[in-house]
CSV table of C-alpha atoms in Angstrom, one decimal:
chain,number,residue,atom,x,y,z
A,3,UNK,CA,104.8,119.7,102.3
A,4,UNK,CA,107.1,116.8,103.3
A,5,UNK,CA,106.2,114.8,106.3
A,6,UNK,CA,109.3,115.9,108.2
A,7,UNK,CA,108.2,119.5,107.8
A,8,UNK,CA,104.8,118.7,109.2
A,9,UNK,CA,106.2,116.9,112.2
A,10,UNK,CA,108.6,119.8,112.9
A,11,UNK,CA,105.7,122.3,112.8
A,12,UNK,CA,103.6,120.0,115.0
A,13,UNK,CA,106.4,119.9,117.6
A,14,UNK,CA,106.8,123.6,117.6
A,15,UNK,CA,103.0,124.0,117.9
A,16,UNK,CA,102.9,121.7,120.9
A,17,UNK,CA,105.7,123.6,122.6
A,18,UNK,CA,103.8,126.8,122.3
A,19,UNK,CA,101.3,125.4,124.8
A,20,UNK,CA,99.3,128.0,126.6
A,21,UNK,CA,100.1,130.7,124.1
A,22,UNK,CA,98.5,128.6,121.3
A,23,UNK,CA,95.4,128.0,123.5
A,24,UNK,CA,95.0,131.7,124.1
A,25,UNK,CA,95.5,132.7,120.4
A,26,UNK,CA,93.3,129.9,118.9
A,27,UNK,CA,89.9,131.7,119.1
A,28,UNK,CA,91.3,134.8,117.3
A,29,UNK,CA,93.0,132.7,114.6
A,30,UNK,CA,89.8,130.7,114.1
A,31,UNK,CA,87.7,133.8,113.9
A,32,UNK,CA,90.0,135.2,111.2
A,33,UNK,CA,89.7,132.2,108.9
A,34,UNK,CA,86.9,131.7,106.3
A,35,UNK,CA,84.1,129.1,106.6
A,36,UNK,CA,84.6,126.7,103.7
A,37,UNK,CA,82.3,123.9,102.6
A,38,UNK,CA,83.5,121.4,100.0
A,39,UNK,CA,81.9,118.4,98.4
A,40,UNK,CA,83.7,115.1,97.8
A,41,UNK,CA,82.5,112.4,95.4
A,42,UNK,CA,83.8,108.9,96.1
A,43,UNK,CA,84.4,106.1,93.6
A,44,UNK,CA,83.1,103.6,96.2
A,45,UNK,CA,79.7,102.6,97.7
A,46,UNK,CA,79.0,103.2,101.4
A,47,UNK,CA,78.6,99.4,101.9
A,48,UNK,CA,82.4,99.1,101.4
A,49,UNK,CA,83.0,100.9,104.7
A,50,UNK,CA,86.8,100.6,104.9
A,51,UNK,CA,87.7,101.9,101.5
A,52,UNK,CA,84.8,104.4,101.4
A,53,UNK,CA,85.6,105.3,105.0
A,54,UNK,CA,88.9,106.9,104.0
A,55,UNK,CA,86.9,109.9,102.9
A,56,UNK,CA,85.1,110.0,106.2
A,57,UNK,CA,88.4,110.0,108.1
A,58,UNK,CA,89.5,113.0,106.0
A,59,UNK,CA,86.3,114.9,106.6
A,60,UNK,CA,86.1,114.2,110.3
A,61,UNK,CA,89.7,115.2,111.0
A,62,UNK,CA,89.5,118.3,108.9
A,63,UNK,CA,86.4,119.5,110.8
A,64,UNK,CA,88.1,118.9,114.1
A,65,UNK,CA,91.5,120.4,113.1
A,66,UNK,CA,89.8,123.6,111.9
A,67,UNK,CA,87.2,123.8,114.7
A,68,UNK,CA,84.4,123.3,112.2
A,69,UNK,CA,85.5,126.0,109.8
A,70,UNK,CA,86.5,123.7,106.9
A,71,UNK,CA,84.0,120.9,106.2
A,72,UNK,CA,83.8,118.3,103.5
A,73,UNK,CA,80.5,116.5,102.7
A,74,UNK,CA,81.1,113.0,101.4
A,75,UNK,CA,79.0,111.5,98.6
A,76,UNK,CA,79.1,107.8,97.6
A,77,UNK,CA,79.5,106.7,94.1
A,78,UNK,CA,76.5,107.5,92.0
A,79,UNK,CA,75.1,110.2,94.2
A,80,UNK,CA,76.6,113.0,92.2
A,81,UNK,CA,78.4,111.1,89.4
A,82,UNK,CA,79.2,107.5,88.7
A,83,UNK,CA,82.2,106.0,90.5
A,84,UNK,CA,84.4,105.9,87.5
A,85,UNK,CA,83.8,109.6,86.7
A,86,UNK,CA,85.0,111.0,90.0
A,87,UNK,CA,88.2,112.5,88.6
A,88,UNK,CA,86.3,114.1,85.7
A,89,UNK,CA,83.9,115.8,88.2
A,90,UNK,CA,86.9,117.4,90.0
A,91,UNK,CA,88.6,118.4,86.7
A,92,UNK,CA,85.5,120.2,85.6
A,93,UNK,CA,84.8,121.8,88.9
A,94,UNK,CA,81.5,120.0,89.6
A,95,UNK,CA,83.0,119.1,93.0
A,96,UNK,CA,86.1,120.3,94.8
A,97,UNK,CA,87.6,116.8,95.4
A,98,UNK,CA,87.2,113.1,95.0
A,99,UNK,CA,88.4,109.9,96.6
A,100,UNK,CA,89.3,107.4,93.9
A,101,UNK,CA,92.0,105.2,92.3
A,102,UNK,CA,94.1,106.9,89.7
A,103,UNK,CA,94.5,103.8,87.7
A,104,UNK,CA,90.8,103.9,86.9
A,105,UNK,CA,91.8,106.6,84.4
A,106,UNK,CA,94.5,104.8,82.4
A,107,UNK,CA,92.2,105.2,79.4
A,108,UNK,CA,93.1,108.9,79.4
A,109,UNK,CA,96.8,108.1,79.8
A,110,UNK,CA,98.5,105.0,81.0
A,111,UNK,CA,100.7,107.2,83.3
A,112,UNK,CA,97.7,107.4,85.7
A,113,UNK,CA,98.6,103.8,86.7
A,114,UNK,CA,101.6,104.9,88.7
A,115,UNK,CA,99.5,106.8,91.3
A,116,UNK,CA,97.7,103.7,92.4
A,117,UNK,CA,99.7,100.6,91.4
A,118,UNK,CA,101.1,98.8,88.4
A,119,UNK,CA,101.7,95.1,87.9
A,120,UNK,CA,104.7,93.7,89.8
A,121,UNK,CA,105.4,97.2,91.1
A,122,UNK,CA,105.7,98.6,94.6
A,123,UNK,CA,104.2,97.2,97.8
A,124,UNK,CA,102.3,99.6,100.1
A,125,UNK,CA,105.3,100.5,102.2
A,126,UNK,CA,107.5,101.0,99.2
A,127,UNK,CA,104.7,103.1,97.6
A,128,UNK,CA,104.6,105.4,100.6
A,129,UNK,CA,108.4,105.6,100.6
A,130,UNK,CA,108.4,106.6,97.0
A,131,UNK,CA,105.6,109.2,97.4
A,132,UNK,CA,106.8,110.8,100.6
A,133,UNK,CA,110.5,110.6,100.3
A,134,UNK,CA,111.5,109.2,96.9
A,135,UNK,CA,110.3,112.0,94.6
A,136,UNK,CA,107.2,110.2,93.5
A,137,UNK,CA,104.7,112.8,94.7
A,138,UNK,CA,106.4,115.6,92.7
A,139,UNK,CA,106.5,113.4,89.6
A,140,UNK,CA,102.8,112.6,89.9
A,141,UNK,CA,101.8,116.2,90.6
A,142,UNK,CA,103.7,117.4,87.6
A,143,UNK,CA,101.7,114.9,85.5
A,144,UNK,CA,98.3,115.6,87.3
A,145,UNK,CA,98.8,119.4,86.7
A,146,UNK,CA,97.8,118.6,83.1
A,147,UNK,CA,94.4,117.6,84.4
A,148,UNK,CA,93.8,120.6,86.8
A,149,UNK,CA,94.2,118.5,90.0
A,150,UNK,CA,96.6,117.9,92.8
A,151,UNK,CA,96.8,114.6,94.7
A,152,UNK,CA,97.2,113.3,98.2
A,153,UNK,CA,97.6,109.6,99.2
A,154,UNK,CA,94.4,108.7,101.0
A,155,UNK,CA,94.6,105.0,101.8
A,156,UNK,CA,96.0,101.7,100.8
A,157,UNK,CA,94.5,98.2,100.8
A,158,UNK,CA,97.8,96.4,100.9
A,159,UNK,CA,98.5,93.6,98.4
A,160,UNK,CA,95.3,92.4,97.0
A,161,UNK,CA,93.8,89.0,96.2
A,162,UNK,CA,93.9,87.7,92.6
A,163,UNK,CA,90.2,87.5,92.0
A,164,UNK,CA,87.1,85.2,91.9
A,165,UNK,CA,86.9,82.6,89.1
A,166,UNK,CA,83.9,80.5,88.1
A,167,UNK,CA,86.3,77.8,86.9
A,168,UNK,CA,89.8,76.8,87.9
A,169,UNK,CA,92.9,78.3,86.2
A,170,UNK,CA,95.4,75.5,85.7
A,171,UNK,CA,97.6,77.2,83.2
A,172,UNK,CA,97.8,79.7,80.3
A,173,UNK,CA,95.3,77.8,78.3
A,174,UNK,CA,92.6,78.7,80.8
A,175,UNK,CA,93.4,82.4,80.5
A,176,UNK,CA,92.6,82.5,76.8
A,177,UNK,CA,89.3,84.1,76.1
A,178,UNK,CA,88.6,84.6,79.9
A,179,UNK,CA,86.3,87.6,80.5
A,180,UNK,CA,87.6,89.2,83.7
A,181,UNK,CA,86.7,92.4,85.5
A,182,UNK,CA,89.9,94.1,86.3
A,183,UNK,CA,91.0,97.8,86.5
A,184,UNK,CA,94.2,99.6,85.5
A,185,UNK,CA,97.1,98.2,83.6
A,186,UNK,CA,96.5,94.7,85.0
A,187,UNK,CA,93.7,94.6,82.4
A,188,UNK,CA,96.1,95.3,79.6
A,189,UNK,CA,98.5,92.6,80.8
A,190,UNK,CA,95.6,90.1,80.9
A,191,UNK,CA,94.7,91.2,77.4
A,192,UNK,CA,98.2,90.4,76.2
A,193,UNK,CA,97.8,86.9,77.8
A,194,UNK,CA,94.6,86.4,75.7
A,195,UNK,CA,92.0,87.3,78.2
A,196,UNK,CA,89.2,89.9,77.7
A,197,UNK,CA,89.4,92.5,80.5
A,198,UNK,CA,86.3,94.5,81.6
A,199,UNK,CA,86.3,97.6,83.7
A,200,UNK,CA,83.2,97.6,85.9
A,201,UNK,CA,82.4,99.7,89.0
A,202,UNK,CA,82.3,97.8,92.3
A,203,UNK,CA,78.6,97.8,92.7
A,204,UNK,CA,78.0,96.2,89.3
A,205,UNK,CA,80.4,93.3,89.5
A,206,UNK,CA,78.2,90.8,91.3
A,207,UNK,CA,75.3,90.8,88.9
A,208,UNK,CA,77.8,90.5,85.9
A,209,UNK,CA,79.5,87.5,87.6
A,210,UNK,CA,76.2,85.9,88.5
A,211,UNK,CA,74.7,86.2,85.0
A,212,UNK,CA,77.9,84.9,83.4
A,213,UNK,CA,78.5,88.2,81.6
A,214,UNK,CA,82.0,87.8,83.0
A,215,UNK,CA,83.9,84.7,84.0
A,216,UNK,CA,86.0,86.2,86.8
A,217,UNK,CA,86.4,89.4,88.8
A,218,UNK,CA,89.0,91.0,91.0
A,219,UNK,CA,88.1,93.6,93.6
A,220,UNK,CA,90.1,94.1,96.8
A,221,UNK,CA,90.4,91.3,99.4
A,222,UNK,CA,88.4,89.1,101.7
A,223,UNK,CA,86.7,91.7,103.8
A,224,UNK,CA,85.2,93.7,100.9
A,225,UNK,CA,84.8,90.7,98.6
A,226,UNK,CA,82.7,88.9,101.2
A,227,UNK,CA,80.5,92.0,101.5
A,228,UNK,CA,79.9,91.9,97.8
A,229,UNK,CA,79.0,88.3,97.9
A,230,UNK,CA,81.3,87.0,95.1
A,231,UNK,CA,81.7,83.7,96.9
A,232,UNK,CA,78.1,82.9,96.2
A,233,UNK,CA,78.6,82.7,92.5
A,234,UNK,CA,82.3,81.9,92.1
A,235,UNK,CA,84.1,79.6,94.6
A,236,UNK,CA,87.7,79.7,93.3
A,237,UNK,CA,89.6,82.5,95.0
A,238,UNK,CA,93.0,83.2,93.5
A,239,UNK,CA,96.1,84.9,94.9
A,240,UNK,CA,98.2,87.0,94.7
A,241,UNK,CA,96.9,90.1,93.0
A,242,UNK,CA,100.2,90.6,91.1
A,243,UNK,CA,98.7,93.7,89.4
A,244,UNK,CA,98.2,95.4,92.8
A,245,UNK,CA,101.0,94.8,95.2
A,246,UNK,CA,100.3,98.1,97.1
A,247,UNK,CA,97.5,100.2,95.6
A,248,UNK,CA,97.2,103.7,96.8
A,249,UNK,CA,93.8,105.4,96.9
A,250,UNK,CA,94.0,109.1,96.3
A,251,UNK,CA,92.3,112.4,97.1
A,252,UNK,CA,92.3,114.5,94.0
A,253,UNK,CA,91.6,118.2,94.6
A,254,UNK,CA,90.7,120.8,92.0
A,255,UNK,CA,93.9,122.9,91.7
A,256,UNK,CA,92.1,126.2,91.5
A,257,UNK,CA,90.2,125.4,94.7
A,258,UNK,CA,93.3,124.1,96.4
A,259,UNK,CA,95.2,127.3,95.6
A,260,UNK,CA,92.4,129.4,97.2
A,261,UNK,CA,92.8,127.7,100.6
A,262,UNK,CA,94.5,129.5,103.4
A,263,UNK,CA,97.9,127.9,104.2
A,264,UNK,CA,96.7,126.6,107.6
A,265,UNK,CA,93.8,124.8,105.8
A,266,UNK,CA,96.2,123.2,103.3
A,267,UNK,CA,98.3,121.9,106.1
A,268,UNK,CA,95.3,120.6,108.0
A,269,UNK,CA,94.1,118.8,104.8
A,270,UNK,CA,97.5,117.2,104.3
A,271,UNK,CA,97.6,116.0,107.9
A,272,UNK,CA,94.1,114.5,107.6
A,273,UNK,CA,95.1,112.8,104.4
A,274,UNK,CA,98.1,111.3,106.1
A,275,UNK,CA,95.9,109.8,108.8
A,276,UNK,CA,93.4,108.4,106.2
A,277,UNK,CA,96.3,106.8,104.3
A,278,UNK,CA,97.7,105.0,107.4
A,279,UNK,CA,94.4,104.1,109.0
A,280,UNK,CA,92.9,102.4,106.0
A,281,UNK,CA,95.5,99.7,105.6
A,282,UNK,CA,95.7,99.0,109.4
A,283,UNK,CA,92.0,98.4,109.3
A,284,UNK,CA,92.2,96.1,106.2
A,285,UNK,CA,95.1,94.2,107.8
A,286,UNK,CA,92.9,93.6,110.9
A,287,UNK,CA,89.7,92.6,109.0
A,288,UNK,CA,91.0,90.6,106.1
A,289,UNK,CA,92.3,87.5,108.0
A,290,UNK,CA,89.0,87.2,109.9
A,291,UNK,CA,87.0,87.5,106.6
A,292,UNK,CA,89.2,85.0,104.9
A,293,UNK,CA,88.6,82.4,107.5
A,294,UNK,CA,84.8,82.9,107.1
A,295,UNK,CA,85.0,82.5,103.4
A,296,UNK,CA,86.9,79.3,103.7
A,297,UNK,CA,84.3,78.0,106.1
A,298,UNK,CA,81.7,78.6,103.4
A,299,UNK,CA,83.4,76.4,100.9
A,300,UNK,CA,85.7,78.9,99.1
A,301,UNK,CA,88.7,77.3,97.5
A,302,UNK,CA,91.8,79.5,97.9
A,303,UNK,CA,94.2,78.8,95.0
A,304,UNK,CA,97.5,80.2,93.8
A,305,UNK,CA,98.1,81.4,90.3
A,306,UNK,CA,100.1,78.8,88.3
A,307,UNK,CA,103.7,79.7,87.9
A,308,UNK,CA,103.4,79.8,84.1
A,309,UNK,CA,100.7,82.4,84.4
A,310,UNK,CA,102.7,84.5,86.8
A,311,UNK,CA,105.8,84.4,84.7
A,312,UNK,CA,104.0,85.2,81.5
A,313,UNK,CA,102.2,88.1,83.2
A,314,UNK,CA,105.4,89.6,84.5
A,315,UNK,CA,107.1,89.3,81.2
A,316,UNK,CA,104.2,91.0,79.4
A,317,UNK,CA,104.0,93.7,82.1
A,318,UNK,CA,107.6,94.9,81.6
A,319,UNK,CA,107.3,94.6,77.8
A,320,UNK,CA,104.3,97.0,78.1
A,321,UNK,CA,106.3,99.4,80.3
A,322,UNK,CA,109.2,99.7,77.9
A,323,UNK,CA,106.9,100.0,74.8
A,324,UNK,CA,105.0,102.8,76.5
A,325,UNK,CA,108.3,104.6,77.4
A,326,UNK,CA,109.2,104.6,73.7
A,327,UNK,CA,106.1,106.5,72.7
A,328,UNK,CA,104.7,108.4,75.8
A,329,UNK,CA,107.0,111.1,77.2
A,330,UNK,CA,104.8,111.5,80.4
A,331,UNK,CA,105.1,107.7,81.1
A,332,UNK,CA,108.8,107.7,80.3
A,333,UNK,CA,109.5,110.5,82.7
A,334,UNK,CA,107.9,108.7,85.7
A,335,UNK,CA,108.8,105.2,84.7
A,336,UNK,CA,112.6,105.9,84.4
A,337,UNK,CA,112.8,107.2,88.0
A,338,UNK,CA,110.2,104.7,89.4
A,339,UNK,CA,112.0,101.7,88.0
A,340,UNK,CA,115.3,102.8,89.6
A,341,UNK,CA,113.5,103.2,92.9
A,342,UNK,CA,111.7,99.8,92.5
A,343,UNK,CA,114.9,97.9,92.0
A,344,UNK,CA,116.6,99.5,95.0
A,345,UNK,CA,113.5,98.8,97.2
A,346,UNK,CA,113.2,95.2,96.1
A,347,UNK,CA,116.8,94.5,96.7
A,348,UNK,CA,116.5,95.8,100.3
A,349,UNK,CA,113.1,94.1,101.1
A,350,UNK,CA,114.3,90.8,99.7
A,351,UNK,CA,117.1,90.8,102.3
A,352,UNK,CA,114.8,91.8,105.2
A,353,UNK,CA,111.0,91.4,105.2
A,354,UNK,CA,110.7,89.0,102.3
A,355,UNK,CA,113.2,86.4,103.6
A,356,UNK,CA,112.0,86.6,107.2
A,357,UNK,CA,108.3,86.4,106.2
A,358,UNK,CA,108.9,83.5,103.9
A,359,UNK,CA,110.4,81.5,106.8
A,360,UNK,CA,107.7,82.5,109.3
A,361,UNK,CA,104.8,81.7,107.0
A,362,UNK,CA,106.4,78.3,106.1
A,363,UNK,CA,106.4,77.5,109.8
A,364,UNK,CA,103.1,79.0,110.7
A,365,UNK,CA,101.8,76.3,113.1
């Protein structure tokens, strides 16, 4: 269902007024009571990203007058965080809240659902999903895994990670053991680093023990909670591999198809809310947390230009190589890349140029 259709129906529903109020009990009584379980890829301590699932569950319950409920389980309570999608595929739970790029080991095409290096910002990602044909392309792909997807949050552009030592150029990337998810890890590998995929709750001890040299997670608010600044003082930006990462709700397709239409529409409305609320909350919390981190001795550093340039070159080489051997990737990449170029042309004339001036004069 497109957003415009939902808004049209919402307007019609509001116009019904008293009639809808009178009819509501009879409609509610005719609908089944449904209880689903959701497994998250995130711990409860990361309240903003984990909270996207709570937003969905709370809104669904209210929209259906308690008839359709979702019980949310944190990572590890049912399955480990990085097995959330598998649990939905297999029917262990009805849905999950996770990042699609955690599963690029199955197929690199999973990267598009969340974010790929030097790709779309959060606003561009929403435009692509809701109006640019992205959702249809992704769901055609996800159908192979017995799931349907719904955008359920975005962190906005992320930070570039915590490093025990400074990165002054490409030589410092060689042999670097870094925790990083998605295709960003493969790009780092092409630059000579050794990427590791580690669930959020396991990153701190690995960084503390020196098992890894660096780690990326999200941004100041979550990173402070995980305590990375205690063992690595160099905080890099920008997170070029995650310019606008979408977190998704994946629903078992058979279970989705069983839902009454009104429940499907309520679910989609709740997912829309979760998608918008998460980034607004991060945008509020991150600047406050960044100031606290700096006050505790954290050194905020920009990636050197040679690292950024090499990473971008490697990223697009990867994309074109994958298009030559993976039909699923090629199908999405071809359309995504056209959309990316159009979006970046537009944003470079508006947001990017204005923001560059404002930030340079932020006094």
